[in-house]
Short mmCIF file of C-alpha atoms and ligand atoms in Angstrom, two decimals:
data_model
loop_
_atom_site.label_atom_id
_atom_site.label_comp_id
_atom_site.label_asym_id
_atom_site.label_seq_id
_atom_site.Cartn_x
_atom_site.Cartn_y
_atom_site.Cartn_z
CA MET A 1 17.09 -9.12 43.26
CA SER A 2 14.76 -12.06 43.84
CA GLU A 3 15.14 -15.64 42.57
CA GLY A 4 12.09 -16.71 40.63
CA ARG A 5 10.62 -19.94 39.39
CA SER A 6 12.13 -22.30 36.88
CA PHE A 7 10.56 -23.21 33.55
CA ASP A 8 11.20 -25.64 30.75
CA ILE A 9 11.09 -22.81 28.21
CA LEU A 10 11.22 -19.05 28.61
CA ILE A 11 10.15 -17.04 25.57
CA VAL A 12 11.40 -13.44 25.64
CA GLY A 13 8.93 -11.27 23.71
CA GLY A 14 5.23 -11.96 23.26
CA GLY A 15 4.92 -10.29 19.84
CA LEU A 16 3.73 -12.14 16.75
CA ALA A 17 6.55 -14.72 16.79
CA GLY A 18 6.83 -15.32 20.56
CA ALA A 19 3.07 -15.55 21.11
CA ALA A 20 2.71 -17.95 18.16
CA LEU A 21 5.35 -20.23 19.72
CA GLY A 22 3.52 -20.04 23.07
CA CYS A 23 0.31 -21.11 21.30
CA ALA A 24 2.10 -23.98 19.55
CA LEU A 25 3.39 -25.28 22.91
CA ARG A 26 -0.03 -25.32 24.60
CA GLY A 27 -0.98 -28.73 25.89
CA THR A 28 2.53 -30.17 25.49
CA GLY A 29 3.07 -30.62 29.22
CA LEU A 30 6.10 -28.33 29.05
CA ARG A 31 6.15 -25.42 31.53
CA VAL A 32 6.39 -22.29 29.37
CA GLY A 33 6.82 -18.65 30.44
CA ILE A 34 6.45 -15.67 28.10
CA LEU A 35 8.05 -12.41 29.24
CA GLU A 36 6.62 -9.41 27.39
CA ALA A 37 7.55 -5.75 27.93
CA VAL A 38 4.36 -4.19 26.48
CA PRO A 39 1.15 -6.16 27.06
CA ILE A 40 -1.20 -6.95 24.17
CA GLY A 41 -3.82 -4.22 23.86
CA ALA A 42 -1.62 -1.57 25.49
CA ARG A 43 -0.92 1.63 23.56
CA GLY A 44 2.46 1.45 21.88
CA GLN A 45 2.51 -2.36 21.58
CA PRO A 46 5.04 -2.64 18.74
CA SER A 47 3.92 -5.98 17.28
CA TYR A 48 0.11 -5.65 17.37
CA ASP A 49 -0.06 -2.17 15.85
CA ASP A 50 -1.91 -0.59 12.89
CA ARG A 51 -0.35 -2.92 10.29
CA SER A 52 -2.01 -5.85 8.58
CA ILE A 53 -0.35 -9.14 7.82
CA ALA A 54 -0.75 -11.06 4.59
CA LEU A 55 -0.88 -14.60 5.98
CA ALA A 56 0.24 -17.16 3.40
CA HIS A 57 -1.85 -20.28 2.74
CA GLY A 58 0.74 -22.32 4.68
CA SER A 59 0.37 -20.01 7.71
CA GLN A 60 -3.39 -20.39 7.61
CA ARG A 61 -2.88 -24.18 7.84
CA ILE A 62 -0.63 -23.71 10.88
CA PHE A 63 -3.25 -21.54 12.63
CA GLN A 64 -5.86 -24.15 11.73
CA ALA A 65 -3.77 -26.89 13.32
CA LEU A 66 -3.36 -24.66 16.40
CA GLY A 67 -7.16 -24.48 16.73
CA LEU A 68 -7.16 -20.69 16.19
CA TRP A 69 -8.24 -20.33 12.58
CA SER A 70 -11.97 -20.48 13.28
CA GLN A 71 -11.63 -17.23 15.25
CA LEU A 72 -9.17 -15.54 12.89
CA ALA A 73 -11.20 -16.42 9.77
CA SER A 74 -14.09 -14.05 10.44
CA HIS A 75 -11.64 -11.11 10.50
CA ALA A 76 -9.55 -12.27 7.52
CA CYS A 77 -9.98 -11.32 3.85
CA PRO A 78 -9.03 -14.04 1.33
CA ILE A 79 -6.53 -13.24 -1.45
CA ARG A 80 -7.74 -15.05 -4.59
CA HIS A 81 -5.40 -13.40 -7.11
CA ILE A 82 -2.04 -11.61 -6.97
CA HIS A 83 -1.31 -9.05 -9.68
CA ILE A 84 2.35 -8.06 -10.03
CA SER A 85 3.24 -5.15 -12.32
CA ASN A 86 6.00 -2.71 -13.16
CA ARG A 87 5.00 0.98 -13.24
CA GLY A 88 5.49 2.54 -16.70
CA PHE A 89 5.51 -0.85 -18.53
CA PHE A 90 2.67 -3.08 -19.66
CA GLY A 91 4.13 -6.45 -18.55
CA PHE A 92 2.56 -8.15 -15.54
CA THR A 93 2.21 -11.55 -13.82
CA ARG A 94 -1.01 -12.92 -12.33
CA LEU A 95 -1.08 -15.66 -9.72
CA SER A 96 -4.39 -17.34 -8.99
CA ALA A 97 -5.77 -19.51 -6.19
CA GLN A 98 -7.85 -21.43 -8.72
CA ASP A 99 -4.74 -22.45 -10.69
CA GLU A 100 -3.30 -23.91 -7.47
CA GLY A 101 -6.57 -25.65 -6.54
CA VAL A 102 -6.93 -23.74 -3.26
CA GLU A 103 -9.60 -21.41 -1.93
CA ALA A 104 -7.14 -18.58 -1.28
CA LEU A 105 -3.44 -17.85 -1.83
CA GLY A 106 -3.43 -16.17 1.57
CA TYR A 107 -5.47 -14.00 3.92
CA VAL A 108 -5.09 -10.41 5.11
CA ILE A 109 -5.74 -9.73 8.78
CA GLU A 110 -5.00 -6.84 11.11
CA ASN A 111 -2.09 -7.31 13.55
CA ARG A 112 -4.24 -6.10 16.46
CA THR A 113 -6.79 -8.82 15.75
CA ILE A 114 -4.13 -11.54 15.69
CA GLY A 115 -2.85 -10.15 19.01
CA ALA A 116 -6.29 -10.25 20.65
CA ILE A 117 -6.92 -13.85 19.55
CA VAL A 118 -3.51 -15.32 20.42
CA GLY A 119 -3.58 -13.34 23.69
CA ALA A 120 -6.89 -14.95 24.69
CA ALA A 121 -5.55 -18.38 23.72
CA LEU A 122 -2.46 -17.91 25.89
CA ALA A 123 -4.48 -16.61 28.84
CA ALA A 124 -6.51 -19.84 28.73
CA ALA A 125 -3.50 -22.18 28.41
CA GLU A 126 -2.76 -24.13 31.60
CA ASN A 127 0.93 -24.76 30.88
CA VAL A 128 1.80 -21.20 29.71
CA ASP A 129 2.46 -18.25 32.06
CA TRP A 130 2.03 -14.87 30.38
CA ILE A 131 4.26 -12.53 32.39
CA ALA A 132 3.70 -8.87 31.44
CA PRO A 133 4.78 -6.16 31.72
CA ALA A 134 8.21 -7.74 32.14
CA THR A 135 11.28 -6.16 30.57
CA VAL A 136 14.17 -8.56 30.14
CA THR A 137 17.49 -6.94 30.92
CA ASP A 138 20.01 -9.77 30.87
CA VAL A 139 20.49 -13.44 29.98
CA ALA A 140 23.23 -15.79 31.17
CA LEU A 141 23.86 -19.35 30.04
CA ASP A 142 25.60 -22.38 31.44
CA GLU A 143 25.59 -26.11 30.69
CA GLN A 144 22.65 -26.84 33.03
CA ALA A 145 20.31 -23.89 32.56
CA ALA A 146 19.69 -20.41 31.20
CA THR A 147 19.03 -17.51 33.58
CA VAL A 148 16.82 -14.65 32.41
CA CYS A 149 16.68 -11.46 34.48
CA ALA A 150 13.78 -9.02 34.05
CA ARG A 151 12.16 -6.00 35.67
CA ILE A 152 8.74 -7.14 36.82
CA ASN A 153 6.55 -4.76 38.85
CA GLY A 154 9.58 -2.58 39.57
CA GLU A 155 11.53 -5.53 40.96
CA GLN A 156 14.53 -7.27 39.36
CA VAL A 157 13.66 -10.99 39.13
CA CYS A 158 15.75 -13.84 37.74
CA LEU A 159 14.06 -16.92 36.27
CA SER A 160 15.69 -20.07 34.96
CA ALA A 161 14.86 -22.42 32.10
CA LYS A 162 16.23 -25.33 30.10
CA LEU A 163 15.74 -23.30 26.93
CA VAL A 164 15.44 -19.58 26.19
CA VAL A 165 13.77 -18.45 22.97
CA ALA A 166 14.63 -14.91 21.92
CA ALA A 167 11.54 -13.43 20.22
CA ASP A 168 12.23 -9.87 21.32
CA GLY A 169 12.39 -8.28 17.89
CA ASP A 170 14.89 -6.52 15.70
CA ARG A 171 16.73 -4.84 18.62
CA SER A 172 16.86 -8.06 20.67
CA ILE A 173 18.28 -7.62 24.16
CA VAL A 174 18.83 -11.40 24.42
CA ARG A 175 20.95 -11.32 21.28
CA GLU A 176 22.92 -8.35 22.56
CA SER A 177 23.37 -9.76 26.03
CA LEU A 178 24.76 -13.01 24.58
CA GLY A 179 27.13 -11.10 22.26
CA VAL A 180 25.62 -12.37 19.00
CA ASP A 181 26.62 -10.17 16.04
CA VAL A 182 24.13 -9.06 13.42
CA ASP A 183 24.52 -8.36 9.71
CA ARG A 184 22.40 -5.31 8.93
CA ARG A 185 21.96 -3.78 5.48
CA PRO A 186 19.59 -0.81 5.44
CA TYR A 187 17.37 -0.38 2.38
CA ASP A 188 17.17 3.11 1.00
CA GLN A 189 13.42 2.85 1.60
CA ALA A 190 10.88 3.32 4.39
CA ALA A 191 7.47 1.63 4.41
CA VAL A 192 4.48 3.96 4.79
CA ILE A 193 1.37 2.02 5.80
CA ALA A 194 -2.32 2.96 5.92
CA ASN A 195 -5.72 1.46 5.24
CA VAL A 196 -7.34 3.01 2.16
CA THR A 197 -10.80 2.62 0.65
CA PRO A 198 -11.17 2.60 -3.13
CA GLU A 199 -14.39 3.30 -5.03
CA LYS A 200 -14.43 -0.19 -6.61
CA HIS A 201 -14.35 -3.42 -4.62
CA HIS A 202 -10.90 -5.05 -4.64
CA ASP A 203 -12.44 -8.38 -5.68
CA HIS A 204 -9.89 -10.19 -3.49
CA VAL A 205 -6.95 -9.17 -5.68
CA ALA A 206 -3.62 -8.27 -4.01
CA TYR A 207 -1.61 -5.77 -6.08
CA GLU A 208 2.18 -5.61 -5.97
CA ARG A 209 3.38 -2.71 -8.11
CA PHE A 210 7.06 -1.93 -8.61
CA THR A 211 7.88 1.77 -8.92
CA ALA A 212 11.13 3.72 -9.32
CA THR A 213 11.31 4.37 -5.54
CA GLY A 214 10.39 0.84 -4.44
CA PRO A 215 7.42 -1.52 -4.34
CA LEU A 216 3.85 -0.56 -3.46
CA ALA A 217 1.43 -3.21 -2.21
CA LEU A 218 -2.36 -2.95 -1.92
CA LEU A 219 -3.82 -5.93 -0.11
CA PRO A 220 -7.54 -6.75 0.04
CA MET A 221 -9.16 -6.30 3.46
CA THR A 222 -12.59 -6.79 4.96
CA GLU A 223 -15.24 -4.06 4.39
CA GLY A 224 -13.86 -3.27 0.91
CA ARG A 225 -10.75 -1.64 2.38
CA CYS A 226 -7.17 -2.20 1.20
CA SER A 227 -4.03 -2.33 3.29
CA LEU A 228 -1.40 -0.09 1.69
CA VAL A 229 2.34 -0.69 2.12
CA TRP A 230 4.19 1.98 0.13
CA MET A 231 7.97 2.10 -0.03
CA VAL A 232 9.35 5.63 -0.29
CA PRO A 233 12.84 7.18 0.06
CA PRO A 234 13.54 7.67 3.81
CA GLN A 235 13.86 11.44 3.34
CA GLU A 236 10.23 11.55 2.08
CA GLN A 237 8.75 9.56 4.94
CA GLU A 238 7.94 12.54 7.20
CA ALA A 239 6.28 14.46 4.36
CA MET A 240 4.17 11.38 3.48
CA LEU A 241 2.87 11.25 7.05
CA ALA A 242 2.29 15.01 7.27
CA ARG A 243 0.41 15.41 3.96
CA GLY A 244 -3.33 16.12 4.05
CA ASP A 245 -5.55 13.12 3.23
CA ASP A 246 -6.63 14.48 -0.19
CA GLU A 247 -3.07 15.18 -1.25
CA PHE A 248 -1.90 11.75 -0.02
CA LEU A 249 -4.67 9.99 -1.96
CA LYS A 250 -3.96 12.02 -5.10
CA ARG A 251 -0.29 11.00 -4.93
CA LEU A 252 -1.30 7.35 -4.42
CA GLN A 253 -3.68 7.59 -7.37
CA ASP A 254 -0.84 8.89 -9.59
CA VAL A 255 1.44 6.00 -8.63
CA PHE A 256 -1.12 3.15 -8.51
CA GLY A 257 -3.45 4.24 -11.32
CA TRP A 258 -7.21 3.68 -11.70
CA ARG A 259 -7.66 -0.12 -11.56
CA LEU A 260 -9.69 0.30 -8.35
CA GLY A 261 -11.31 3.59 -9.36
CA ARG A 262 -10.82 6.65 -7.14
CA PHE A 263 -9.34 6.27 -3.66
CA VAL A 264 -11.90 7.92 -1.38
CA LYS A 265 -10.61 7.44 2.17
CA VAL A 266 -7.34 6.94 4.04
CA GLY A 267 -6.92 5.91 7.69
CA LYS A 268 -4.09 6.53 10.14
CA ARG A 269 -0.62 6.44 8.60
CA ALA A 270 2.65 5.14 10.09
CA ALA A 271 6.18 4.63 8.75
CA TYR A 272 8.81 1.93 9.31
CA PRO A 273 12.51 2.22 8.37
CA LEU A 274 13.60 -0.92 6.48
CA ALA A 275 16.73 -3.07 6.70
CA LEU A 276 17.68 -6.67 6.05
CA THR A 277 19.07 -8.05 9.30
CA ARG A 278 20.29 -11.50 10.17
CA ALA A 279 21.82 -12.72 13.41
CA ARG A 280 25.14 -14.48 12.75
CA GLN A 281 24.07 -17.31 15.08
CA ALA A 282 20.43 -18.35 15.47
CA VAL A 283 21.24 -21.25 17.84
CA LEU A 284 23.51 -21.16 20.91
CA THR A 285 23.78 -23.27 24.03
CA ARG A 286 20.21 -23.42 25.48
CA THR A 287 19.11 -20.54 23.23
CA VAL A 288 17.25 -20.11 19.93
CA LEU A 289 16.56 -16.81 18.17
CA ILE A 290 13.29 -16.56 16.22
CA GLY A 291 11.27 -13.87 14.42
CA ASN A 292 12.86 -10.47 13.91
CA ALA A 293 15.49 -11.29 16.55
CA ALA A 294 16.85 -13.85 14.07
CA HIS A 295 15.97 -12.27 10.71
CA ALA A 296 14.09 -9.12 9.66
CA LEU A 297 13.10 -8.96 5.99
CA HIS A 298 11.89 -6.31 3.58
CA PRO A 299 8.06 -6.43 3.67
CA VAL A 300 7.76 -6.85 -0.12
CA ALA A 301 5.76 -10.02 -0.80
CA GLY A 302 4.78 -10.24 2.90
CA GLN A 303 7.25 -12.95 3.90
CA GLY A 304 8.56 -11.94 7.37
CA PHE A 305 5.96 -13.31 9.77
CA ASN A 306 5.09 -16.20 7.48
CA LEU A 307 8.72 -17.31 7.59
CA SER A 308 8.75 -16.91 11.38
CA LEU A 309 5.58 -18.96 11.73
CA ARG A 310 7.19 -21.80 9.77
CA ASP A 311 10.21 -21.52 12.11
CA VAL A 312 7.81 -21.69 15.07
CA ALA A 313 6.04 -24.79 13.70
CA VAL A 314 9.34 -26.66 13.26
CA LEU A 315 10.80 -25.53 16.58
CA ALA A 316 7.68 -26.56 18.52
CA GLU A 317 7.70 -29.98 16.85
CA LEU A 318 11.38 -30.66 17.58
CA ILE A 319 11.09 -29.47 21.19
CA TYR A 320 7.96 -31.54 21.81
CA ASP A 321 9.43 -34.66 20.19
CA ALA A 322 12.66 -34.27 22.18
CA HIS A 323 10.62 -33.86 25.38
CA CYS A 324 8.60 -37.02 24.60
CA ALA A 325 11.81 -38.94 23.88
CA GLY A 326 13.25 -37.88 27.26
CA GLU A 327 15.94 -35.69 25.68
CA ASP A 328 17.18 -32.40 27.16
CA ILE A 329 15.18 -29.83 25.13
CA GLY A 330 17.98 -27.25 25.42
CA ALA A 331 20.69 -29.63 24.17
CA GLN A 332 22.81 -28.57 21.21
CA ALA A 333 21.76 -31.69 19.27
CA VAL A 334 18.08 -30.67 19.43
CA LEU A 335 18.78 -27.05 18.51
CA GLN A 336 21.08 -28.05 15.64
CA ARG A 337 18.25 -30.17 14.20
CA TYR A 338 16.14 -27.00 14.13
CA HIS A 339 18.93 -25.00 12.49
CA ALA A 340 19.55 -27.66 9.82
CA TRP A 341 15.82 -27.90 8.97
CA ARG A 342 15.19 -24.16 8.74
CA GLU A 343 18.41 -22.77 7.24
CA ARG A 344 17.43 -23.24 3.60
CA ASP A 345 13.93 -21.74 3.78
CA GLN A 346 15.27 -18.77 5.74
CA GLY A 347 18.03 -18.16 3.17
CA ASN A 348 15.59 -18.44 0.25
CA ALA A 349 13.08 -16.01 1.80
CA MET A 350 15.83 -13.48 2.54
CA LEU A 351 17.27 -13.75 -0.96
CA PHE A 352 13.84 -13.57 -2.63
CA THR A 353 12.71 -10.43 -0.79
CA ASP A 354 16.13 -8.76 -1.07
CA VAL A 355 16.28 -9.27 -4.85
CA LEU A 356 12.71 -8.02 -5.28
CA ALA A 357 13.37 -4.93 -3.14
CA ARG A 358 16.67 -4.01 -4.79
CA VAL A 359 16.28 -5.07 -8.43
CA PHE A 360 12.73 -3.80 -8.73
CA ALA A 361 13.68 -0.42 -7.26
CA ASN A 362 16.55 0.05 -9.72
CA PRO A 363 15.59 2.99 -12.00
CA LEU A 364 18.12 2.14 -14.79
CA GLY A 365 16.32 1.69 -18.11
CA LEU A 366 18.00 -1.59 -19.01
CA VAL A 367 17.20 -3.14 -15.62
CA ALA A 368 13.58 -1.94 -15.88
CA LYS A 369 13.23 -3.57 -19.31
CA ALA A 370 14.80 -6.81 -18.09
CA ARG A 371 12.44 -7.06 -15.09
CA ASN A 372 9.48 -6.31 -17.33
CA ALA A 373 10.58 -9.18 -19.59
CA GLY A 374 10.87 -11.33 -16.43
CA LEU A 375 7.28 -10.54 -15.41
CA ILE A 376 5.97 -11.41 -18.87
CA ALA A 377 7.99 -14.66 -18.92
CA ALA A 378 6.69 -15.63 -15.48
CA ASP A 379 3.12 -14.97 -16.64
CA VAL A 380 3.30 -17.16 -19.74
CA MET A 381 5.43 -20.02 -18.33
CA PRO A 382 3.26 -22.17 -16.01
CA PRO A 383 6.13 -24.09 -14.31
CA ILE A 384 7.85 -20.82 -13.25
CA LYS A 385 4.54 -19.39 -12.13
CA HIS A 386 3.65 -22.52 -10.18
CA ARG A 387 6.99 -22.51 -8.32
CA LEU A 388 6.66 -18.78 -7.55
CA THR A 389 3.12 -19.30 -6.27
CA ARG A 390 4.05 -22.31 -4.07
CA PHE A 391 6.90 -20.29 -2.58
CA THR A 392 4.73 -17.25 -1.79
CA MET A 393 2.11 -19.61 -0.31
CA GLY A 394 4.74 -20.89 2.13
CA LEU A 395 4.50 -24.47 0.85
CA ALA A 396 8.00 -24.98 -0.55
CA GLY A 397 10.26 -27.55 1.15
CA ARG A 398 9.73 -30.06 3.95
CA GLN A 399 6.69 -29.24 6.10
CA PRO A 400 6.37 -29.83 9.86
CA ARG A 401 3.21 -31.48 11.27
CA LEU A 402 1.54 -28.13 12.02
CA GLY A 403 2.34 -27.00 8.45
CA CYS A 404 0.45 -30.05 7.18
CA GLY A 405 -2.55 -29.00 9.28
CA LEU A 406 -1.91 -31.77 11.82
CA PRO A 407 -1.89 -31.15 15.58
CA LEU A 408 1.43 -31.32 17.42
CA VAL A 409 -0.04 -33.11 20.41
CA PRO A 410 -2.07 -36.12 19.24
CA SER A 411 -4.08 -36.57 22.44
CA GLY A 412 -6.54 -33.73 21.80
CA ALA A 413 -5.09 -31.54 24.55
CA ILE A 414 -4.99 -28.61 22.07
CA ASP A 415 -8.66 -29.16 21.17
CA LYS A 416 -9.61 -28.78 24.83
CA THR A 417 -7.62 -25.52 24.98
CA ALA A 418 -9.28 -24.34 21.74
CA GLN A 419 -12.71 -24.91 23.30
CA ARG A 420 -11.76 -22.79 26.29
CA VAL A 421 -10.49 -20.05 23.93
CA SER A 422 -13.81 -20.00 22.07
CA ALA A 423 -15.51 -19.53 25.40
CA VAL A 424 -13.45 -16.45 26.33
CA SER A 425 -13.34 -14.68 22.92
C1 LIG B 1 5.42 -2.41 7.08
C2 LIG B 1 5.53 -3.89 7.36
C3 LIG B 1 4.62 -4.75 6.80
C4 LIG B 1 4.71 -6.14 7.03
N1 LIG B 1 3.84 -6.99 6.42
C5 LIG B 1 3.99 -8.32 6.56
C6 LIG B 1 3.11 -9.23 5.90
O1 LIG B 1 2.20 -8.84 5.18
N2 LIG B 1 3.31 -10.58 6.07
C7 LIG B 1 4.32 -11.04 6.86
O2 LIG B 1 4.46 -12.27 6.96
N3 LIG B 1 5.15 -10.20 7.52
C8 LIG B 1 5.01 -8.86 7.39
N4 LIG B 1 5.84 -8.01 8.07
C9 LIG B 1 6.84 -8.58 8.99
C10 LIG B 1 6.27 -8.78 10.41
O3 LIG B 1 5.71 -7.57 10.88
C11 LIG B 1 7.38 -9.26 11.32
O4 LIG B 1 7.85 -10.49 10.82
C12 LIG B 1 6.88 -9.47 12.75
O5 LIG B 1 6.40 -8.29 13.30
C13 LIG B 1 8.02 -9.96 13.63
O6 LIG B 1 7.47 -10.30 14.88
P1 LIG B 1 8.40 -10.56 16.14
O7 LIG B 1 7.49 -11.08 17.18
O8 LIG B 1 9.60 -11.33 15.74
O9 LIG B 1 8.98 -9.11 16.52
P2 LIG B 1 8.22 -7.82 17.06
O10 LIG B 1 6.97 -7.61 16.29
O11 LIG B 1 9.22 -6.71 17.02
O12 LIG B 1 7.86 -8.17 18.55
C14 LIG B 1 8.85 -8.22 19.56
C15 LIG B 1 8.17 -8.27 20.92
O13 LIG B 1 9.17 -8.37 21.92
C16 LIG B 1 8.88 -7.45 22.96
N5 LIG B 1 10.17 -7.06 23.59
C17 LIG B 1 11.17 -6.34 23.03
N6 LIG B 1 12.18 -6.21 23.91
C18 LIG B 1 11.80 -6.85 25.05
C19 LIG B 1 12.42 -7.06 26.32
N7 LIG B 1 13.64 -6.56 26.59
N8 LIG B 1 11.73 -7.76 27.26
C20 LIG B 1 10.50 -8.28 27.00
N9 LIG B 1 9.87 -8.11 25.80
C21 LIG B 1 10.52 -7.41 24.84
C22 LIG B 1 8.19 -6.27 22.26
O14 LIG B 1 7.39 -5.52 23.16
C23 LIG B 1 7.34 -7.01 21.21
O15 LIG B 1 6.08 -7.37 21.70
C24 LIG B 1 5.77 -6.63 7.84
C25 LIG B 1 6.69 -5.73 8.43
C26 LIG B 1 6.57 -4.38 8.18
C27 LIG B 1 7.59 -3.45 8.79
#
């Protein structure tokens, strides 16, 4: 085993959450290392796969403040309306960007594209070391430092840092190695995803349709395509992947209806088992858990990464401010500030998605009627609608600087990095 370098911060996992934190810490003067098992662009990369992300308006502002939105924007499709309905009933709710005075409620963008753009930004960052492939095997903590051991180029290497950020996903090895328990409640649903092309243009409407087996989302994409996220019983998942394209599209047509005309094309399909998971502790001595390592949500309403990005924006701000004030960035006091700030938003997002996933999948007639009445009420009562829209836009609660579209580092160091990124992408 060889002793490696020491860092201010080691981020374990360079997926959506870990890479976003790396980007937020560019230009801060802090020495950051990101250890990632599967490099961006490699086959089998679990974070930058065939899915698309519905980025909330608040997340777009964070990417703007990070100097990355100008590159993401050309690949992103704006969501101008959200149409929520209940299959078999006529009640529905419509949310609109115009009502909120914004250009878009959110944007849909492919995970692979986000990966390519954040990857280029990290490669150009002077204070961030992208270490991949590097599989973390063990983490140990003491009062002075955290030690992270990983297999790098076939060799076991141990690195040290003032702070370790676990961003290594739902099956986090950091979490396991530190003995943090997890509450996990599986949903009786799996998400089948694919890109589909309808005959009619989506007109920038995102559809969320609740069916007896779970929600179905169709999100507007570039080139007139839609990103489909279809919740099905886990025992049907294999059959949904194995079906011929025509049969799959016919089934989709039966469930979604004809609002977008005939579905004419479907791309590659994939399935994801779904569970609500939450680590019992998100903050330990010299350690913070973020992204799916801290909380994995049902994908209904596209909240998971948006929530993680808000976590990232707050964490980066508190770390940077502590660093500027000469504080120990791994100190409990700093990490507790993060926990106190983020606890409420995390709880609300988990509750919101859990209720939607469970109540809206309940086939009982009385429950179905009650949720239909709820959709109608939400549609005709502007204050309820406004609060629902602000929440889905990721604008509820206290916002960090990045969430307000302001740079973390006032000196313009990020701008210089952004210019270099433009040059490489
Ligand atoms: C079907 C579906 C649709 C979704 N749609 C949306 C949406 O529209 N909007 C939204 O906001 N969210 C959405 N989400 C949620 C979003 O995908 C997650 O929030 C996000 O992927 C979490 O990112 P992460 O970086 O925390 O974890 P991951 O994506 O799991 O990444 C973890 C990273 O850590 C690396 N890693 C793992 N173990 C190790 C190790 N030992 N050493 C080094 N590296 C390691 C992995 O290689 C990976 O790169 C959706 C989720 C699903 C399942």
